């Protein structure tokens, strides 16, 4: 088992590097690049200042060196980070590249792998801080809607399978298609029009009433802010889980051991719920990873509409402002969350299903 | 012994069917189409979808000859409700006729969906077949790429790419295809792997057919039905993605109307112009719903295990 987990962890490594590579390539390939944004944000910058900035960002180095420096930092290597001398070739440089007899000071960046995503172009704060404070709100929403999705979707799926072909089954299936086809952002708009604008039951958006010490009250005191976003986000999981559970149930119920259970005289209720549902629910563990991706994706739109200060909204505003460091950090965070989600669901599945082999 | 019994049972069943006047040697295709024709829900969805497509194709004719309005002509601060004479579905905040815009937007939104899904499918067929047939390092490398792309929510990639590169509607199709090809590729790859080991592939190889010949002549025809089925839901997914993106003002830019960007200002006019949110939203919802229903229906009809 430990071996299995370790191997699964190892498999996640190339994926993670793929994501960092993708994020980096997209940012550097964008028209203008990071330098363009910085020049644009400060039009009064003189040419020498521009050159200094370029040297600080190390844009004259080969791309792979820049990528490595972004990934693993430069505080362990001496290079001309202050831009006073000849721009030496970063990682490959000698201790004293410009030959003035004084070794250059080491760089100050610790690199993405050690949690240093640089400084936001706009708020000028460390990106890690900007992103970290956005994690909790998104986590709140995601976990709540996943729970709601499972609590509603799974029983719906089981009942639909038990009463296959009945009106209930058909309604559940239609509901699943409707929930899949409804644009999340439009559903959010409609709910806002009904519950916030017309009936004033919930606020139009936001997360919590700001207090003096800028901390939010516990969740149960601000449910009115969460109820609509959770419902919108839960539609996906409800549709997915009900469909998946139904299929899994019908698959299990056709197996030999169910026939055995019936043959030895067990009641239908016992057969369906004790022998059927318990086994049918196992593959649902594998659904955790994909549904996490769906929730993170849905959060982007939902958070924007409900002015909910989470990771998704951070991404949209950073992307429109071209705040590259924040965009990269948000991307990597989301990817790590997804990779972890898949990892956990695989391990869970292996734990609860004895048929999974660990070799 | 047991096979004997099964064989006899199968023969008996066939005979019984033939005697009962049921089909003897019908192809899967004929059966599927007959099933499809009987499926009222799918047929309704198909009809609605055809009407919507037709309306989008004829949009300039309809707006010029029937409605006599221009989708982009504005009137200052003229937000008119549904049912205003001359403006059947009302106007938006700039006084533009909503019905006319809806029809013209359909051209863009449906084109993006149809073309995007077709390109996605083409990429999926090519890469999936190569991965599944050759295996080895080609498979490993592309698999790595797929896992990497799949570990990010698609909307993240879409937002990043469209915010940084500001694509035109044509480029947006490519962007959507670029972010959406992984699912189709995985589907095709799996199918190819199972086909690769069949006897007829082996015999083709034994008479000296080249790999590409085998892939195009022997494997591709067997993949068409599987992938074509995913086309309808693929179109629906892309229409949703485009509308979400345009809603965030990151997709197609106004004044070119799409169903998504018609909604992007709706949030500012909750009190005066609810119809601005309802009209495009219902259209997207109905379109995507029809496409999903068609996708489901076609899949069921082509599923050989479906009993009648």
XYZ file of C-alpha atoms in Angstrom:
667
model
C 0.000 0.000 0.000
C 2.751 2.435 0.963
C 4.513 1.474 -2.249
C 1.360 2.195 -4.220
C 0.970 5.625 -2.660
C 4.629 6.414 -3.292
C 4.376 5.353 -6.914
C 1.234 7.403 -7.380
C 3.050 10.392 -5.862
C 5.959 9.885 -8.250
C 3.560 9.830 -11.185
C 2.285 13.241 -10.148
C 5.757 14.808 -10.446
C 5.947 15.016 -14.257
C 2.411 16.413 -14.328
C 3.386 19.133 -11.903
C 6.399 20.080 -14.007
C 4.206 20.052 -17.068
C 1.967 22.620 -15.405
C 4.849 24.898 -14.404
C 6.202 24.659 -17.956
C 2.781 25.411 -19.438
C 2.236 28.394 -17.151
C 5.680 29.760 -17.916
C 5.454 29.299 -21.672
C 2.021 30.940 -21.845
C 3.205 33.967 -19.883
C 6.404 34.523 -21.845
C 4.676 33.917 -25.181
C 1.959 36.484 -24.480
C 2.285 39.671 -26.531
C 4.476 42.159 -24.679
C 5.379 39.722 -21.951
C 5.904 40.741 -18.315
C 8.231 43.622 -19.247
C 5.599 45.163 -21.476
C 3.167 45.262 -18.571
C 5.692 46.852 -16.235
C 6.688 49.497 -18.802
C 3.025 50.197 -19.438
C 2.201 50.571 -15.743
C 4.901 53.220 -15.389
C 5.081 55.284 -18.613
C 7.529 57.814 -17.128
C 10.276 55.205 -16.844
C 13.549 56.311 -18.442
C 15.488 54.096 -20.806
C 18.188 53.351 -18.242
C 15.535 52.421 -15.706
C 13.967 50.144 -18.292
C 17.304 48.498 -18.939
C 17.857 48.025 -15.218
C 14.442 46.455 -14.847
C 15.162 44.142 -17.749
C 18.406 43.099 -16.092
C 16.631 42.503 -12.785
C 14.101 40.299 -14.480
C 16.975 38.595 -16.287
C 15.223 38.722 -19.659
C 18.524 38.647 -21.546
C 19.261 35.143 -20.351
C 18.238 32.108 -22.389
C 14.637 31.085 -21.773
C 15.507 27.844 -20.010
C 17.706 29.738 -17.556
C 14.859 32.154 -16.864
C 12.488 29.249 -16.348
C 14.883 27.501 -13.974
C 15.426 30.699 -12.033
C 11.662 31.158 -11.730
C 11.261 27.544 -10.646
C 14.118 27.025 -8.199
C 15.070 30.592 -7.357
C 18.446 32.288 -7.526
C 19.383 32.784 -3.888
C 21.799 29.868 -4.080
C 23.701 31.241 -7.024
C 25.537 34.522 -7.505
C 24.533 36.588 -10.460
C 24.232 40.218 -11.356
C 20.743 40.722 -10.042
C 21.143 44.429 -9.295
C 22.023 45.191 -12.885
C 25.134 47.251 -12.070
C 27.612 45.292 -14.142
C 27.591 43.001 -17.101
C 24.507 40.802 -17.070
C 26.132 37.461 -16.453
C 24.544 34.177 -17.394
C 22.758 33.458 -14.126
C 22.990 29.843 -13.053
C 26.012 29.102 -15.194
C 27.945 32.105 -13.953
C 31.228 32.202 -12.109
C 31.311 33.740 -8.679
C 32.826 36.891 -10.118
C 31.516 37.184 -13.631
C 32.179 40.866 -14.269
C 35.812 40.544 -13.164
C 35.838 43.433 -10.705
C 37.256 41.217 -7.972
C 34.061 41.367 -5.892
C 31.689 38.406 -6.108
C 28.137 39.371 -6.945
C 25.614 38.987 -4.169
C 23.290 36.007 -4.495
C 19.830 36.568 -5.907
C 16.887 37.029 -3.620
C 14.273 34.875 -5.218
C 13.518 31.526 -3.636
C 11.653 30.134 -6.622
C 8.208 28.679 -7.151
C 9.151 25.300 -5.706
C 9.815 26.951 -2.379
C 6.646 29.024 -2.523
C 8.114 32.268 -3.881
C 5.905 33.405 -6.726
C 7.377 36.898 -6.826
C 5.529 40.172 -6.312
C 2.194 41.124 -7.776
C 2.579 43.711 -10.544
C -0.379 45.687 -9.263
C -0.775 45.378 -5.515
C 3.055 45.113 -5.144
C 2.497 42.515 -2.423
C 4.055 39.040 -2.378
C 1.950 36.837 -4.647
C 1.866 34.088 -2.052
C 0.005 36.415 0.340
C -2.402 37.557 -2.378
C -3.240 33.969 -3.292
C -3.178 32.468 0.196
C -5.953 34.704 1.481
C -8.069 33.638 -1.503
C -7.748 29.916 -0.818
C -10.058 29.719 2.189
C -13.131 31.254 0.492
C -12.783 28.929 -2.499
C -12.191 25.932 -0.238
C -15.296 26.836 1.785
C -17.446 26.968 -1.327
C -15.950 23.860 -2.951
C -16.243 21.605 0.085
C -19.768 22.810 0.848
C -20.994 22.280 -2.710
C -19.268 18.905 -3.010
C -21.010 17.815 0.187
C -24.362 19.076 -1.026
C -23.752 17.392 -4.395
C -22.973 14.011 -2.799
C -25.793 14.233 -0.252
C -28.367 14.925 -2.955
C -26.843 13.187 -5.983
C -26.016 9.783 -4.485
C -29.452 9.057 -2.936
C -31.108 10.272 -6.149
C -28.954 7.872 -8.159
C -29.647 4.911 -5.872
C -33.403 5.502 -5.880
C -33.423 6.002 -9.648
C -31.685 2.654 -10.085
C -34.010 0.870 -7.668
C -37.025 2.211 -9.538
C -35.511 1.939 -12.994
C -37.957 3.045 -15.688
C -40.325 4.699 -13.224
C -41.412 8.337 -13.349
C -38.940 9.093 -10.570
C -36.119 7.593 -12.626
C -37.065 9.644 -15.669
C -37.370 12.859 -13.669
C -33.932 12.271 -12.167
C -32.411 11.704 -15.578
C -34.040 14.810 -17.009
C -32.865 16.774 -13.987
C -29.304 15.585 -14.587
C -29.344 16.689 -18.237
C -30.956 20.022 -17.328
C -28.346 20.678 -14.626
C -25.605 19.836 -17.120
C -26.961 22.056 -19.852
C -27.830 25.115 -17.804
C -25.056 27.715 -18.024
C -23.794 28.153 -14.451
C -23.422 31.906 -14.791
C -26.925 32.315 -16.131
C -28.406 30.230 -13.328
C -26.514 32.482 -10.932
C -27.949 35.587 -12.597
C -31.488 34.227 -12.465
C -31.185 33.261 -8.805
C -29.872 36.726 -8.011
C -32.788 38.329 -9.836
C -35.295 36.172 -7.974
C -33.860 36.006 -4.470
C -31.771 39.146 -4.150
C -33.431 41.734 -6.396
C -37.094 40.725 -6.208
C -37.497 39.182 -2.755
C -34.452 40.594 -0.937
C -33.909 37.300 0.886
C -30.158 37.195 0.319
C -27.524 39.865 -0.378
C -26.411 40.508 -3.971
C -22.958 39.198 -3.251
C -19.870 39.508 -1.108
C -18.586 37.152 1.533
C -18.992 38.509 5.048
C -19.660 41.752 6.848
C -16.233 43.218 7.382
C -15.416 43.487 11.035
C -12.824 45.708 12.685
C -10.164 43.019 12.850
C -10.989 42.061 9.250
C -11.869 38.475 10.051
C -15.028 36.679 9.021
C -17.598 35.329 11.464
C -18.048 31.524 11.507
C -19.748 30.001 8.484
C -23.179 29.485 10.070
C -23.475 33.222 10.662
C -22.986 34.110 7.006
C -24.939 31.399 5.269
C -26.940 34.042 3.426
C -23.835 34.856 1.375
C -23.107 31.232 0.597
C -26.444 29.653 -0.130
C -26.773 30.784 -3.768
C -23.145 30.177 -4.794
C -23.274 26.724 -3.208
C -26.464 25.863 -5.044
C -25.043 27.012 -8.396
C -21.815 25.085 -7.852
C -23.632 21.985 -6.614
C -25.698 21.546 -9.789
C -22.702 19.948 -11.551
C -21.940 17.426 -8.785
C -25.657 16.637 -8.315
C -26.002 15.807 -12.017
C -22.719 13.907 -12.108
C -23.144 11.904 -8.921
C -26.746 10.913 -9.584
C -25.897 9.669 -13.063
C -22.752 7.898 -11.919
C -24.431 6.259 -8.917
C -27.342 5.073 -11.050
C -25.023 3.476 -13.619
C -22.847 1.930 -10.936
C -25.895 0.567 -9.083
C -27.341 -1.009 -12.232
C -23.940 -2.499 -13.007
C -23.600 -4.059 -9.566
C -27.159 -5.338 -9.456
C -26.523 -7.517 -12.498
C -23.651 -9.338 -10.824
C -23.676 -12.936 -9.666
C -23.390 -12.259 -5.960
C -26.591 -10.248 -6.067
C -28.329 -13.239 -7.581
C -26.836 -15.335 -4.792
C -28.154 -12.897 -2.220
C -31.626 -13.103 -3.741
C -31.385 -16.880 -4.015
C -30.697 -17.289 -0.337
C -33.923 -15.475 0.355
C -32.873 -11.963 1.327
C -35.492 -9.252 1.005
C -35.249 -6.742 -1.861
C -34.456 -3.914 0.542
C -31.535 -5.874 1.972
C -30.287 -6.847 -1.494
C -30.416 -3.304 -2.882
C -29.027 -1.372 0.009
C -26.756 -3.789 1.890
C -25.322 -5.769 -1.001
C -25.929 -3.398 -3.880
C -25.418 0.159 -2.708
C -22.376 -0.578 -0.572
C -20.508 -1.970 -3.532
C -21.925 0.465 -6.022
C -20.667 3.385 -3.975
C -17.028 2.292 -4.216
C -16.306 3.635 -7.714
C -17.703 6.978 -6.596
C -14.397 7.574 -4.850
C -12.827 7.858 -8.297
C -15.235 10.654 -9.104
C -13.711 12.942 -6.491
C -10.815 14.133 -8.651
C -12.870 15.130 -11.690
C -15.527 16.811 -9.574
C -12.848 18.899 -7.867
C -11.679 20.132 -11.269
C -15.272 20.950 -12.123
C -15.769 22.862 -8.874
C -12.586 24.897 -9.287
C -13.617 25.719 -12.835
C -17.149 26.619 -11.785
C -15.807 28.754 -8.962
C -14.222 31.116 -11.494
C -17.590 32.206 -12.854
C -19.604 31.834 -9.662
C -17.181 33.866 -7.601
C -17.123 36.606 -10.215
C -20.907 36.924 -10.251
C -21.375 36.759 -6.488
C -18.347 39.015 -5.806
C -16.941 36.221 -3.680
C -13.263 36.871 -3.008
C -11.833 33.476 -3.960
C -9.128 31.994 -6.151
C -11.266 32.030 -9.277
C -12.049 35.714 -9.022
C -8.370 36.413 -8.340
C -7.534 34.605 -11.568
C -10.051 36.489 -13.709
C -9.045 39.919 -12.454
C -5.320 39.106 -12.608
C -5.667 37.751 -16.143
C -7.497 40.861 -17.374
C -4.916 43.121 -15.689
C -2.088 40.947 -17.028
C -0.731 40.465 -13.534
C 1.473 37.574 -14.651
C 2.873 36.421 -11.282
C -0.634 36.153 -9.793
C -2.001 34.310 -12.858
C 0.872 31.809 -12.718
C 0.428 31.254 -9.001
C -3.343 30.784 -9.287
C -2.815 28.312 -12.142
C -0.270 26.300 -10.208
C -2.437 26.305 -7.089
C -5.450 25.031 -9.015
C -3.350 22.366 -10.708
C -1.849 21.181 -7.431
C -5.327 21.000 -5.899
C -6.555 18.923 -8.844
C -3.528 16.628 -8.825
C -4.021 16.099 -5.081
C -7.723 15.451 -5.641
C -6.988 12.735 -8.197
C -4.303 11.300 -5.908
C -6.614 11.139 -2.908
C -9.451 9.613 -4.908
C -7.140 6.913 -6.320
C -5.781 6.082 -2.892
C -9.280 6.066 -1.384
C -10.439 3.714 -4.088
C -7.499 1.410 -3.535
C -8.217 1.420 0.200
C -11.890 0.554 -0.006
C -11.830 -1.821 -2.965
C -9.780 -4.928 -2.141
C -9.794 -5.905 -5.823
C -7.400 -3.089 -6.743
C -3.921 -4.523 -7.076
C -0.972 -2.525 -5.878
C 1.508 -3.699 -8.483
C -20.899 -28.441 -23.678
C -21.945 -25.067 -22.358
C -21.076 -23.307 -25.623
C -23.225 -25.841 -27.359
C -26.215 -24.869 -25.240
C -25.588 -21.152 -25.776
C -25.279 -21.671 -29.515
C -28.502 -23.595 -29.667
C -30.260 -20.947 -27.625
C -28.994 -18.199 -29.917
C -30.089 -20.052 -33.043
C -33.489 -20.678 -31.520
C -33.860 -17.021 -30.648
C -32.898 -15.936 -34.168
C -35.384 -18.360 -35.690
C -38.109 -17.157 -33.373
C -37.394 -13.584 -34.344
C -37.462 -14.367 -38.044
C -40.693 -16.290 -37.691
C -42.243 -13.435 -35.813
C -41.503 -11.291 -38.851
C -38.742 -9.400 -37.089
C -35.582 -8.221 -38.829
C -33.142 -10.850 -39.872
C -29.891 -9.347 -41.085
C -30.264 -5.641 -40.465
C -27.157 -3.539 -40.136
C -26.441 -1.625 -36.958
C -26.962 1.556 -38.948
C -30.501 0.717 -40.093
C -31.425 -0.437 -36.605
C -30.000 2.702 -35.076
C -31.897 5.002 -37.395
C -35.135 3.162 -36.765
C -34.587 3.445 -33.017
C -33.794 7.112 -33.450
C -36.949 7.812 -35.428
C -39.024 6.276 -32.663
C -37.291 8.289 -29.929
C -39.653 11.273 -29.652
C -37.476 13.280 -27.260
C -34.422 13.078 -29.512
C -36.470 13.862 -32.604
C -37.973 16.949 -30.924
C -34.502 18.104 -29.946
C -33.288 17.534 -33.508
C -36.156 19.593 -34.922
C -35.586 22.486 -32.489
C -31.866 22.398 -33.232
C -32.491 22.457 -36.986
C -34.838 25.418 -36.618
C -32.304 27.303 -34.526
C -29.561 26.599 -37.056
C -31.807 27.638 -39.926
C -32.741 30.858 -38.120
C -29.065 31.626 -37.547
C -28.166 30.967 -41.189
C -30.997 33.182 -42.417
C -30.412 35.847 -39.753
C -29.475 38.706 -42.141
C -32.501 37.946 -44.339
C -34.872 37.822 -41.378
C -33.636 41.047 -39.811
C -33.620 42.923 -43.142
C -36.817 41.698 -44.729
C -39.082 40.697 -41.853
C -38.029 42.675 -38.798
C -36.621 45.745 -40.610
C -34.066 46.398 -37.854
C -30.299 46.464 -37.719
C -28.784 44.399 -34.888
C -26.104 47.012 -34.226
C -28.055 50.273 -34.552
C -28.235 52.021 -31.214
C -30.584 54.494 -29.609
C -29.435 56.364 -26.559
C -30.791 54.968 -23.299
C -33.659 53.076 -24.838
C -34.119 49.948 -22.755
C -37.439 48.590 -23.972
C -39.203 45.564 -22.444
C -40.400 42.418 -24.205
C -43.396 43.049 -26.469
C -42.564 46.608 -27.467
C -44.065 47.234 -30.933
C -41.273 46.838 -33.457
C -39.064 45.120 -30.927
C -40.612 41.740 -30.193
C -38.099 40.743 -27.522
C -37.374 44.306 -26.407
C -34.051 46.101 -26.656
C -30.864 46.199 -24.612
C -29.445 49.199 -22.740
C -28.170 50.735 -25.990
C -31.511 50.355 -27.723
C -30.402 47.474 -29.916
C -33.145 45.047 -30.917
C -32.690 41.858 -28.881
C -34.315 39.481 -31.373
C -32.111 40.719 -34.201
C -29.020 40.450 -32.029
C -30.066 37.012 -30.854
C -30.325 35.777 -34.441
C -27.008 37.287 -35.475
C -25.331 36.074 -32.275
C -26.549 32.580 -33.108
C -24.400 32.654 -36.247
C -21.245 33.271 -34.230
C -22.087 31.033 -31.259
C -23.223 28.079 -33.360
C -20.282 28.418 -35.755
C -17.863 28.422 -32.847
C -19.574 25.339 -31.434
C -19.782 23.373 -34.692
C -16.348 24.247 -36.047
C -14.652 23.981 -32.673
C -16.105 20.538 -32.007
C -15.138 19.363 -35.506
C -11.543 20.516 -35.085
C -11.429 18.958 -31.619
C -12.628 15.704 -33.095
C -10.094 15.839 -35.930
C -7.250 16.390 -33.473
C -8.620 13.630 -31.251
C -8.862 11.165 -34.134
C -5.352 11.858 -35.403
C -3.522 11.910 -32.072
C -5.624 9.196 -30.450
C -5.060 6.822 -33.342
C -1.318 7.465 -33.419
C -1.071 7.045 -29.636
C -3.117 3.892 -29.524
C -1.533 2.293 -32.579
C 2.132 3.031 -31.974
C 2.208 3.052 -28.172
C 5.720 3.430 -26.767
C 7.295 6.839 -26.300
C 4.769 8.609 -28.552
C 1.991 7.377 -26.302
C 3.920 8.250 -23.130
C 4.745 11.783 -24.244
C 1.241 12.619 -25.421
C -0.213 11.001 -22.326
C 1.912 13.287 -20.212
C 0.631 16.271 -22.152
C -2.959 15.116 -21.716
C -2.612 14.532 -17.969
C -0.983 17.920 -17.631
C -3.738 19.757 -19.498
C -6.422 17.785 -17.687
C -5.081 18.733 -14.285
C -6.216 22.303 -14.931
C -9.871 23.283 -15.115
C -10.484 24.098 -18.803
C -11.887 27.515 -17.964
C -8.553 28.462 -16.336
C -6.678 27.763 -19.553
C -9.347 29.530 -21.587
C -9.277 32.618 -19.394
C -5.499 32.813 -19.399
C -5.120 32.308 -23.130
C -7.907 34.692 -24.100
C -6.922 37.376 -21.596
C -3.318 37.348 -22.760
C -3.825 36.925 -26.494
C -7.238 38.593 -27.033
C -8.304 36.231 -29.808
C -10.602 37.130 -32.685
C -13.710 34.924 -33.087
C -11.764 32.798 -35.597
C -8.808 32.407 -33.256
C -11.191 31.658 -30.388
C -12.315 28.530 -32.232
C -8.711 27.349 -32.310
C -8.233 28.245 -28.656
C -11.314 26.231 -27.676
C -10.112 23.286 -29.756
C -6.632 23.569 -28.263
C -8.006 23.336 -24.741
C -10.639 20.687 -25.441
C -8.937 17.967 -27.468
C -7.870 15.758 -24.574
C -11.208 14.046 -23.981
C -11.716 13.031 -27.618
C -8.102 11.879 -27.858
C -8.417 9.638 -24.816
C -11.630 8.145 -26.200
C -10.065 7.390 -29.594
C -6.876 6.066 -28.019
C -8.785 3.542 -25.932
C -10.789 2.349 -28.927
C -7.679 2.070 -31.089
C -5.880 -0.034 -28.495
C -8.758 -2.501 -28.403
C -8.952 -2.603 -32.219
C -5.195 -2.972 -32.690
C -5.174 -6.505 -31.354
C -7.962 -7.811 -33.618
C -7.236 -10.582 -36.099
C -8.084 -8.565 -39.186
C -5.448 -5.995 -38.273
C -2.937 -8.793 -37.874
C -3.831 -10.207 -41.280
C -3.573 -6.754 -42.845
C -0.113 -6.432 -41.369
C 0.856 -9.891 -42.547
C 0.204 -9.005 -46.179
C 2.483 -6.011 -45.791
C 0.109 -3.063 -45.255
C 1.830 0.026 -43.891
C 0.900 1.437 -40.505
C -0.846 4.460 -42.006
C -2.755 2.276 -44.420
C -3.972 0.126 -41.528
C -4.913 3.164 -39.471
C -6.836 4.921 -42.226
C -8.444 1.979 -43.996
C -8.996 -0.484 -41.163
C -9.128 1.421 -37.883
C -10.599 4.836 -38.761
C -13.949 3.526 -40.089
C -14.467 1.693 -36.801
C -13.876 4.864 -34.824
C -16.332 7.079 -36.682
C -19.473 6.003 -34.842
C -17.860 6.286 -31.403
C -16.535 9.755 -32.049
C -19.501 11.072 -34.008
C -21.627 10.344 -30.964
C -19.485 12.648 -28.853
C -19.853 15.424 -31.441
C -23.269 16.685 -30.307
C -22.342 16.989 -26.648
C -18.990 18.423 -27.710
C -20.765 21.241 -29.560
C -22.906 21.884 -26.491
C -19.887 22.018 -24.230
C -18.128 24.488 -26.508
C -21.180 26.747 -26.718
C -21.264 26.794 -22.910
C -17.535 27.526 -22.731
C -17.739 30.329 -25.275
C -20.702 31.924 -23.563
C -18.998 31.798 -20.159
C -15.884 33.348 -21.633
C -17.773 36.071 -23.481
C -19.831 36.712 -20.357
C -16.560 37.520 -18.575
C -15.798 39.899 -21.500
C -12.867 37.689 -22.457
C -14.385 36.029 -25.502
C -15.821 37.680 -28.585
C -15.841 41.454 -28.176
C -18.859 43.698 -28.825
C -20.358 45.051 -31.047
C -20.190 41.541 -32.584
C -22.976 39.790 -30.693
C -22.708 36.299 -29.252
C -25.126 34.702 -26.824
C -22.501 34.986 -24.120
C -21.552 38.633 -24.490
C -25.220 39.642 -24.749
C -25.430 38.509 -21.136
C -22.320 40.244 -19.886
C -24.049 43.536 -19.155
C -27.268 41.987 -17.881
C -26.009 42.112 -14.306
C -26.036 45.932 -14.396
C -29.690 46.104 -15.422
C -31.384 43.787 -12.965
C -34.060 46.302 -12.069
C -34.972 47.763 -15.426
C -34.133 45.045 -17.907
C -34.586 41.508 -16.627
C -35.332 40.432 -20.200
C -31.713 41.229 -21.096
C -30.696 38.301 -18.880
C -33.593 35.994 -19.708
C -33.621 36.110 -23.518
C -30.022 35.078 -24.341
C -29.830 32.752 -21.336
C -32.894 30.750 -22.329
C -31.519 30.481 -25.876
C -28.179 29.086 -24.685
C -29.922 26.726 -22.290
C -32.343 25.373 -24.893
C -29.590 24.946 -27.489
C -27.229 23.099 -25.177
C -30.064 21.005 -23.750
C -31.102 19.940 -27.267
C -27.512 19.077 -28.176
C -27.069 16.966 -25.021
C -30.371 15.188 -25.594
C -29.367 14.484 -29.207
C -25.992 13.195 -28.015
C -27.641 10.863 -25.484
C -30.253 9.708 -27.977
C -27.732 8.944 -30.715
C -25.535 7.075 -28.257
C -28.445 4.928 -27.084
C -29.538 4.275 -30.657
C -26.084 3.110 -31.723
C -25.498 1.051 -28.598
C -25.755 -2.580 -29.759
C -26.617 -3.734 -26.247
C -29.752 -1.576 -26.074
C -32.767 -3.845 -26.154
C -35.851 -2.802 -28.051
